[in-house]
Amino acid sequence: MHRLSKRSVNTLLRSSTSTSAARYRHVAAPLSSSHLFYHSADGDSKGRWYSALASGGCNVTESIKPFKSRNEPFLGCRFVSTAAASDASDSSSEKFEYQAEVSRLMDLIVNSLYSNKEVFLRELISNASDALDKLRFLGVTEPELLKDAVDLDIRIQTDKDNGIITITDSGIGMTRQELVDCLGTIAQSGTAKFLKALKDSKDAGADSNLIGQFGVGFYSAFLVSERVEVSTKSPKSDKQYVWVGEANSSTYTIREETDPAKKLPRGTRLTLYLKRDDKGFAHPERIEKLVKNYSQFVSFPIYTWQEKGYTKEVEVDEDPTEAKKEGEDETAEKKKKTKKVVEKYWDWELTNETQPIWLRSPKEVGKEEYNEFYKKTFNEYLEPLASSHFTTEGEVEFRSVLFVPAVSGMGKDDIVNPKTKNIRLYVKRVFISDDFDGELFPRYLSFIKGVVDSNDLPLNVSREILQESRIVRIMRKRLVRKAFEMIQGIALSENRDDYEKFWENFGKHLKLGCIEDRENHKRLAPLLRFFSSQSENEMISLDEYVENMKPDQKDIYYIASDSVTSAKNTPFLEKLLEKDLEVLFLVDPIDEIAIQNLKAFKEKNFIDISKEDLDLGDKNEDKEKEIKQEFGQTCDWIKKRLGDKVASVQISNRLSSSPCVLVSGKFGWSANMERLMKAQTVGDTSSLEFMRSRRVFEINPEHPIIRTLTEACRSTPDDDEALRAIDLLYDAALVSSGFTPENPAQLGGKIYEMMNFALAGKWGTGGGHQQQLNQQPHVIPETVEAEIVEPAEAGGQK
């Protein structure tokens, strides 16, 4: 079902009245020098205004020219706009009222205004509530209106077999003329008219519970009904009248009620005869569910006609065979057999028991009441971690109760789904919608649950869509601020387990906020938690990290990896651990992007220790110059061998025990990010080469392998074994630095070759010779003979 904006409805109304407007386009009138002439070509629904000179120099059929802008001069026509001329033209002009094709307008209201059929009950209950509110207000000054001692309530009865719904209220009712004015005039709101009367009598603030605004809510009954009967009795009249209207009809009837059995003491009874496809709404369970969803917090009791039951015991007829056996023992006491059955009956049941606690003062509501309200409203079984009850006054007035759930939602309530139905919007206690796409809360705070109630929200006519406006933006800012105050309260709680539970469930949401909401970085950053090189088992905050920083430490260091184990064993950490510098471990896939968007915390920049140009604050230019002179030739030799695999080969200041490491360039992806992007299901492979950063091969000049290769570079730079060692060194650095080898099989072959070379001389020959000795014992004399020859040779040397 399509939604039409107010502008679209007006456009359709204009098009439907084009035929009536065309009837007057040839009305003749004397033309003066200040008279505007209207012309509409046949088939063209858009007319144009032209000016005719008194001399008759303008021929309508021959010299019609389009209307020009104010910046272009008019040639041949003159316009005079004065009060006198306007008055003079009144005698020659006619006024016409807009006409509407009622059947077409009704079709628009029924089929195009509402997106969901079930809102008909919300609209009709709201009308009934307004009728009760009006009676309560008028009863203060006119007590005779309440002379009939009837409770102020709403009762809904269904007949599922015949598809009939009856809604009865004991409100103000309507007279015959009011039936014509309110139900016979489309888009005339009786509630709006009543509020205007209150305003004129300076009593506008006396009642703020009236719901109606637009005057079309009643016609939502035709969403599901083929015929609607409205039987109403006003305390101002002795007669009861019945209004009858049918769907797809432009007429209605009004008659006086003559059946004594259908007489009402006061109020209105709506009888809906449902369409064939909509008879499912007549089930009592369906009605009860709709009332609880949309009208749970209406200020008057709503009763629904429900089937109930109670358990009772009834006697059971004895089996003849058993009776014969019992008859054998005449002395035994005879006991009657009974069974439990459920006796069913129908009765009224109060459906809206839950009270709107947001209308009460926060000082009057206890924690248990908040928890009970949270569980009933959102069907939760665990108590919330925190709640916030507040009222905003001033430019925007609204009341709200917000909750932080104890656990994250399951199923569709995913981090990437902004429509979680966790925020329920009410206008004057009537439920409007819970289907928002980030209007009231950003996506990363979609786990917050709560109720927002306001009296002056900008809604469309169907009261289903919250229109974007300045008021909505102000509400959003205040709701977000209150949500952060709740989360901050959990973080500062003495019970540290509460925030650990919160972070386990909603930590990713806050990290997403670092990416999407730059305005709230200062609120988000203190709430983040990470493992670190000095706290591998317990997460710490950024505030705790800054407190533990060394006096001369200027930056916050971090390393991104897939687990704490791989992060703490990475070669990038070696020098920082020696200096006792703490490093954050970013082990969640979203962590690295979140930190990069934060950029800094308390004027401390975030530094990735896996990227080039790492400054640990211990530079010694003289020593660095000496090392570069000593190993410069080695760096060039290695770069020549590796070619385009690396951008450059440099001396490392971050290694202590590893011979080399492969670092990323300042700009582009890190090894961890490159791994994540390759794993994306819908990733663009063409961007991998573009975004992959330059790789820098850093060597540790203190390591024995590098010193050995330096000697090989100076003596035999073309030695095959030395060149193969460089290749293996690069592949090992690739893996230890977190990159993925392009050819794992080739890497494995190199490792096997080196193992074979290293192990061949150790156990291969000696082991085989010993095995040969064990298998051929007759060779022993030959061995002894060799031992005898050795001393002789030694003696000869002497």
mmCIF file with all atom_site columns, C-alpha atoms in Angstrom, residues 132 135-136 139 142-153 169-173 232-240 263-268:
data_model
loop_
_atom_site.group_PDB
_atom_site.id
_atom_site.type_symbol
_atom_site.label_atom_id
_atom_site.label_alt_id
_atom_site.label_comp_id
_atom_site.label_asym_id
_atom_site.label_entity_id
_atom_site.label_seq_id
_atom_site.pdbx_PDB_ins_code
_atom_site.Cartn_x
_atom_site.Cartn_y
_atom_site.Cartn_z
_atom_site.occupancy
_atom_site.B_iso_or_equiv
_atom_site.pdbx_formal_charge
_atom_site.auth_seq_id
_atom_site.auth_comp_id
_atom_site.auth_asym_id
_atom_site.auth_atom_id
_atom_site.pdbx_PDB_model_num
ATOM 1  C CA . LEU A 1 132 ? -14.492 10.677 27.158 1.00 0.00 ? 132 LEU A CA 1
ATOM 2  C CA . LEU A 1 135 ? -17.140 14.774 28.721 1.00 0.00 ? 135 LEU A CA 1
ATOM 3  C CA . ARG A 1 136 ? -14.789 14.837 31.696 1.00 0.00 ? 136 ARG A CA 1
ATOM 4  C CA . GLY A 1 139 ? -18.591 17.874 33.323 1.00 0.00 ? 139 GLY A CA 1
ATOM 5  C CA . GLU A 1 142 ? -21.848 21.317 33.514 1.00 0.00 ? 142 GLU A CA 1
ATOM 6  C CA . PRO A 1 143 ? -22.428 18.530 36.082 1.00 0.00 ? 143 PRO A CA 1
ATOM 7  C CA . GLU A 1 144 ? -25.780 17.645 34.512 1.00 0.00 ? 144 GLU A CA 1
ATOM 8  C CA . LEU A 1 145 ? -23.881 16.014 31.619 1.00 0.00 ? 145 LEU A CA 1
ATOM 9  C CA . LEU A 1 146 ? -22.742 13.312 34.068 1.00 0.00 ? 146 LEU A CA 1
ATOM 10 C CA . LYS A 1 147 ? -26.183 12.696 35.555 1.00 0.00 ? 147 LYS A CA 1
ATOM 11 C CA . ASP A 1 148 ? -26.238 9.171  34.150 1.00 0.00 ? 148 ASP A CA 1
ATOM 12 C CA . ALA A 1 149 ? -23.930 7.287  36.513 1.00 0.00 ? 149 ALA A CA 1
ATOM 13 C CA . VAL A 1 150 ? -22.022 5.484  33.798 1.00 0.00 ? 150 VAL A CA 1
ATOM 14 C CA . ASP A 1 151 ? -18.316 4.702  34.158 1.00 0.00 ? 151 ASP A CA 1
ATOM 15 C CA . LEU A 1 152 ? -15.973 6.434  31.750 1.00 0.00 ? 152 LEU A CA 1
ATOM 16 C CA . ASP A 1 153 ? -14.577 3.498  29.797 1.00 0.00 ? 153 ASP A CA 1
ATOM 17 C CA . ASP A 1 169 ? -17.640 4.417  24.771 1.00 0.00 ? 169 ASP A CA 1
ATOM 18 C CA . SER A 1 170 ? -19.531 6.336  27.441 1.00 0.00 ? 170 SER A CA 1
ATOM 19 C CA . GLY A 1 171 ? -18.266 9.704  26.266 1.00 0.00 ? 171 GLY A CA 1
ATOM 20 C CA . ILE A 1 172 ? -19.930 12.918 25.190 1.00 0.00 ? 172 ILE A CA 1
ATOM 21 C CA . GLY A 1 173 ? -21.831 11.436 22.245 1.00 0.00 ? 173 GLY A CA 1
ATOM 22 C CA . THR A 1 232 ? -24.767 7.868  19.434 1.00 0.00 ? 232 THR A CA 1
ATOM 23 C CA . LYS A 1 233 ? -26.574 9.563  22.291 1.00 0.00 ? 233 LYS A CA 1
ATOM 24 C CA . SER A 1 234 ? -25.588 12.997 23.546 1.00 0.00 ? 234 SER A CA 1
ATOM 25 C CA . PRO A 1 235 ? -26.549 14.061 27.085 1.00 0.00 ? 235 PRO A CA 1
ATOM 26 C CA . LYS A 1 236 ? -27.627 17.350 25.479 1.00 0.00 ? 236 LYS A CA 1
ATOM 27 C CA . SER A 1 237 ? -30.344 15.542 23.496 1.00 0.00 ? 237 SER A CA 1
ATOM 28 C CA . ASP A 1 238 ? -33.139 13.150 24.365 1.00 0.00 ? 238 ASP A CA 1
ATOM 29 C CA . LYS A 1 239 ? -32.878 11.291 21.087 1.00 0.00 ? 239 LYS A CA 1
ATOM 30 C CA . GLN A 1 240 ? -30.385 8.698  19.875 1.00 0.00 ? 240 GLN A CA 1
ATOM 31 C CA . LYS A 1 263 ? -30.669 2.411  23.477 1.00 0.00 ? 263 LYS A CA 1
ATOM 32 C CA . LEU A 1 264 ? -27.561 3.942  25.101 1.00 0.00 ? 264 LEU A CA 1
ATOM 33 C CA . PRO A 1 265 ? -27.603 5.948  28.343 1.00 0.00 ? 265 PRO A CA 1
ATOM 34 C CA . ARG A 1 266 ? -24.847 8.115  26.882 1.00 0.00 ? 266 ARG A CA 1
ATOM 35 C CA . GLY A 1 267 ? -21.953 7.809  24.446 1.00 0.00 ? 267 GLY A CA 1
ATOM 36 C CA . THR A 1 268 ? -21.312 6.186  21.089 1.00 0.00 ? 268 THR A CA 1
#
